[in-house]
Structures are given as structure tokens and as C-alpha cells.
Amino acid sequence: MTDNPEIGIGIPTCGYTTNCHDVGAGSPVMLLHGSGAGVSGWANWRGLMPEMAKRRRVVVPDLVGFGYTDTPADFEFRFLDSWVDQILAVLDALAIERTDIVGNSFGGSLALWLARRAPERTGRLVLMGPG
């Protein structure tokens, strides 16, 4: 257990552990952070998470390569597919069949890539500067 609010639950995904916040109840919405030095799901969404959690189940993963998610030394980044695989594994682990997604910058690009690859898993998209 830690007092660091950036650390949520550890979810086994694609051979590594994803740090993820899962708060609230109701229809799920996943918040995907942008890229940049020191970014994490918590850093990007800490102000929005508690407000959205009043009405929705809010899922906020740290994408591999960012935040507190493990990045194995031999991990191969495959364009956007590496992260889409991770997002699908998070949804599977949390038994979420379909989710709305809010994506900031890099996270918006991932939301679009996910919707193209797995449209049955994506609901509405809110994209903020998806590049």
C-alpha cells in the first residue's frame, strides 16, 4: 500500500502490470492521457476523475511507457498497436465490454485507433487535440 495518489490498482496486461484507477459506478468511461515528460493518468485527469465518478465508472490507465505502469526492458513499441493491445487487456481484466473514451492528445489518437480496430468495444469518443 502506498500514500501516492498516482498509484491505483495493478492490472496484469500483455506481460506487464498496468497502473490503473477505477472509480465510481455506472456506465464506463476510459480517460486516456497525453504524452510528455512525467505524464500519468492521474496527472492528466486528477481534477476530472472525482467529478465524473459521481455518475460514471471512470477507468484511467497509465499507458505503457508512462506513469507507474511497468515497461519491460525488452518491450517492443509497435506504433499505436502496443497501446491498443494494452487498452483492450485493461477492458478485459475489468470485464468491460464497451466504453466511452475521452482522449487527450496522444490519448485521442489512441481512441481513434482503438475505434478503428475494435469498434464493438468503443462507444462515444471525446477527442482533445488528437494529432
XYZ file of C-alpha atoms in Angstrom:
131
model
C 0.000 0.000 0.000
C 1.210 3.483 -0.777
C 0.194 7.022 0.049
C 0.985 8.134 -3.503
C -2.372 9.088 -5.117
C -0.941 8.413 -8.598
C -0.807 4.687 -7.854
C -4.078 2.840 -8.340
C -4.555 -0.883 -8.845
C -2.137 -3.132 -10.724
C -3.708 -4.960 -13.655
C -1.810 -7.734 -15.483
C -1.731 -6.754 -19.173
C 0.318 -8.043 -22.107
C 3.115 -9.403 -19.912
C 3.467 -6.350 -17.636
C 1.439 -4.629 -14.918
C -0.658 -1.590 -15.785
C -1.237 1.036 -13.111
C -4.915 1.968 -13.312
C -7.516 3.972 -11.402
C -11.026 2.501 -11.407
C -13.506 4.707 -9.541
C -17.229 5.315 -9.480
C -20.064 3.188 -10.784
C -22.329 3.095 -13.788
C -21.668 3.250 -17.492
C -17.882 3.093 -18.059
C -15.741 5.849 -19.490
C -11.994 5.486 -20.049
C -9.760 8.547 -19.832
C -6.555 8.306 -21.883
C -3.710 10.677 -21.059
C -1.419 12.517 -23.450
C 2.319 12.042 -23.811
C 5.209 14.006 -22.403
C 7.689 14.010 -19.570
C 6.181 12.946 -16.248
C 2.699 12.282 -17.604
C 0.377 9.762 -15.984
C -3.333 9.129 -15.946
C -3.576 10.738 -12.510
C -1.541 13.800 -13.532
C -3.714 14.342 -16.607
C -7.144 13.582 -15.116
C -6.994 14.049 -11.309
C -9.399 17.008 -11.399
C -11.962 15.330 -13.656
C -11.941 11.827 -12.155
C -13.860 12.583 -8.931
C -16.482 14.665 -10.728
C -17.121 12.053 -13.438
C -17.132 9.278 -10.814
C -20.296 10.801 -9.329
C -22.181 9.490 -12.381
C -19.931 7.032 -14.236
C -17.392 4.258 -13.752
C -14.122 6.018 -14.580
C -11.131 3.962 -15.738
C -7.786 5.744 -16.040
C -4.767 3.627 -17.026
C -1.154 4.717 -17.241
C -0.189 3.723 -20.760
C 2.934 1.595 -21.114
C 5.991 3.848 -21.180
C 4.325 6.409 -18.896
C 3.475 6.913 -15.244
C 3.593 3.926 -12.922
C 2.943 1.174 -15.471
C 5.772 -1.324 -15.794
C 7.778 -1.153 -19.017
C 9.776 -4.350 -19.535
C 13.344 -3.831 -20.766
C 12.606 -5.923 -23.867
C 9.258 -4.255 -24.630
C 8.701 -3.514 -28.330
C 6.626 -0.463 -29.150
C 4.590 -1.170 -32.319
C 3.201 2.169 -33.468
C -0.214 2.553 -31.787
C -0.974 -1.180 -31.639
C 1.102 -1.723 -28.470
C -1.120 0.674 -26.562
C -4.366 -0.541 -28.147
C -3.451 -4.082 -27.049
C -2.919 -2.724 -23.531
C -6.240 -0.841 -23.510
C -8.114 -3.955 -24.657
C -6.357 -6.013 -21.963
C -7.414 -3.471 -19.304
C -11.016 -3.625 -20.530
C -10.912 -7.434 -20.487
C -9.398 -7.565 -16.989
C -12.100 -5.220 -15.672
C -14.869 -7.101 -17.544
C -15.845 -4.014 -19.553
C -17.360 -4.952 -22.900
C -17.753 -1.426 -24.263
C -16.683 2.007 -23.060
C -16.877 5.642 -23.994
C -13.433 7.231 -24.232
C -12.044 10.685 -23.545
C -8.594 11.078 -25.080
C -6.173 13.943 -24.614
C -3.626 14.477 -27.428
C -1.806 11.115 -27.761
C -4.735 9.523 -25.896
C -7.105 10.939 -28.527
C -5.074 9.300 -31.277
C -5.243 6.014 -29.389
C -9.006 6.352 -29.005
C -9.354 6.708 -32.782
C -7.016 3.768 -33.412
C -8.985 1.637 -30.925
C -12.301 2.580 -32.546
C -10.908 1.553 -35.940
C -9.524 -1.744 -34.692
C -12.246 -2.739 -32.214
C -15.409 -0.720 -32.942
C -17.523 -3.150 -30.916
C -15.560 -2.148 -27.776
C -15.869 1.633 -28.221
C -18.804 3.883 -27.577
C -18.720 7.642 -27.849
C -15.386 9.424 -28.267
C -14.340 12.817 -26.942
C -11.074 13.818 -28.575
C -8.937 16.702 -27.389
C -6.220 17.587 -29.922
C -5.728 14.024 -31.204
C -2.935 14.952 -33.612
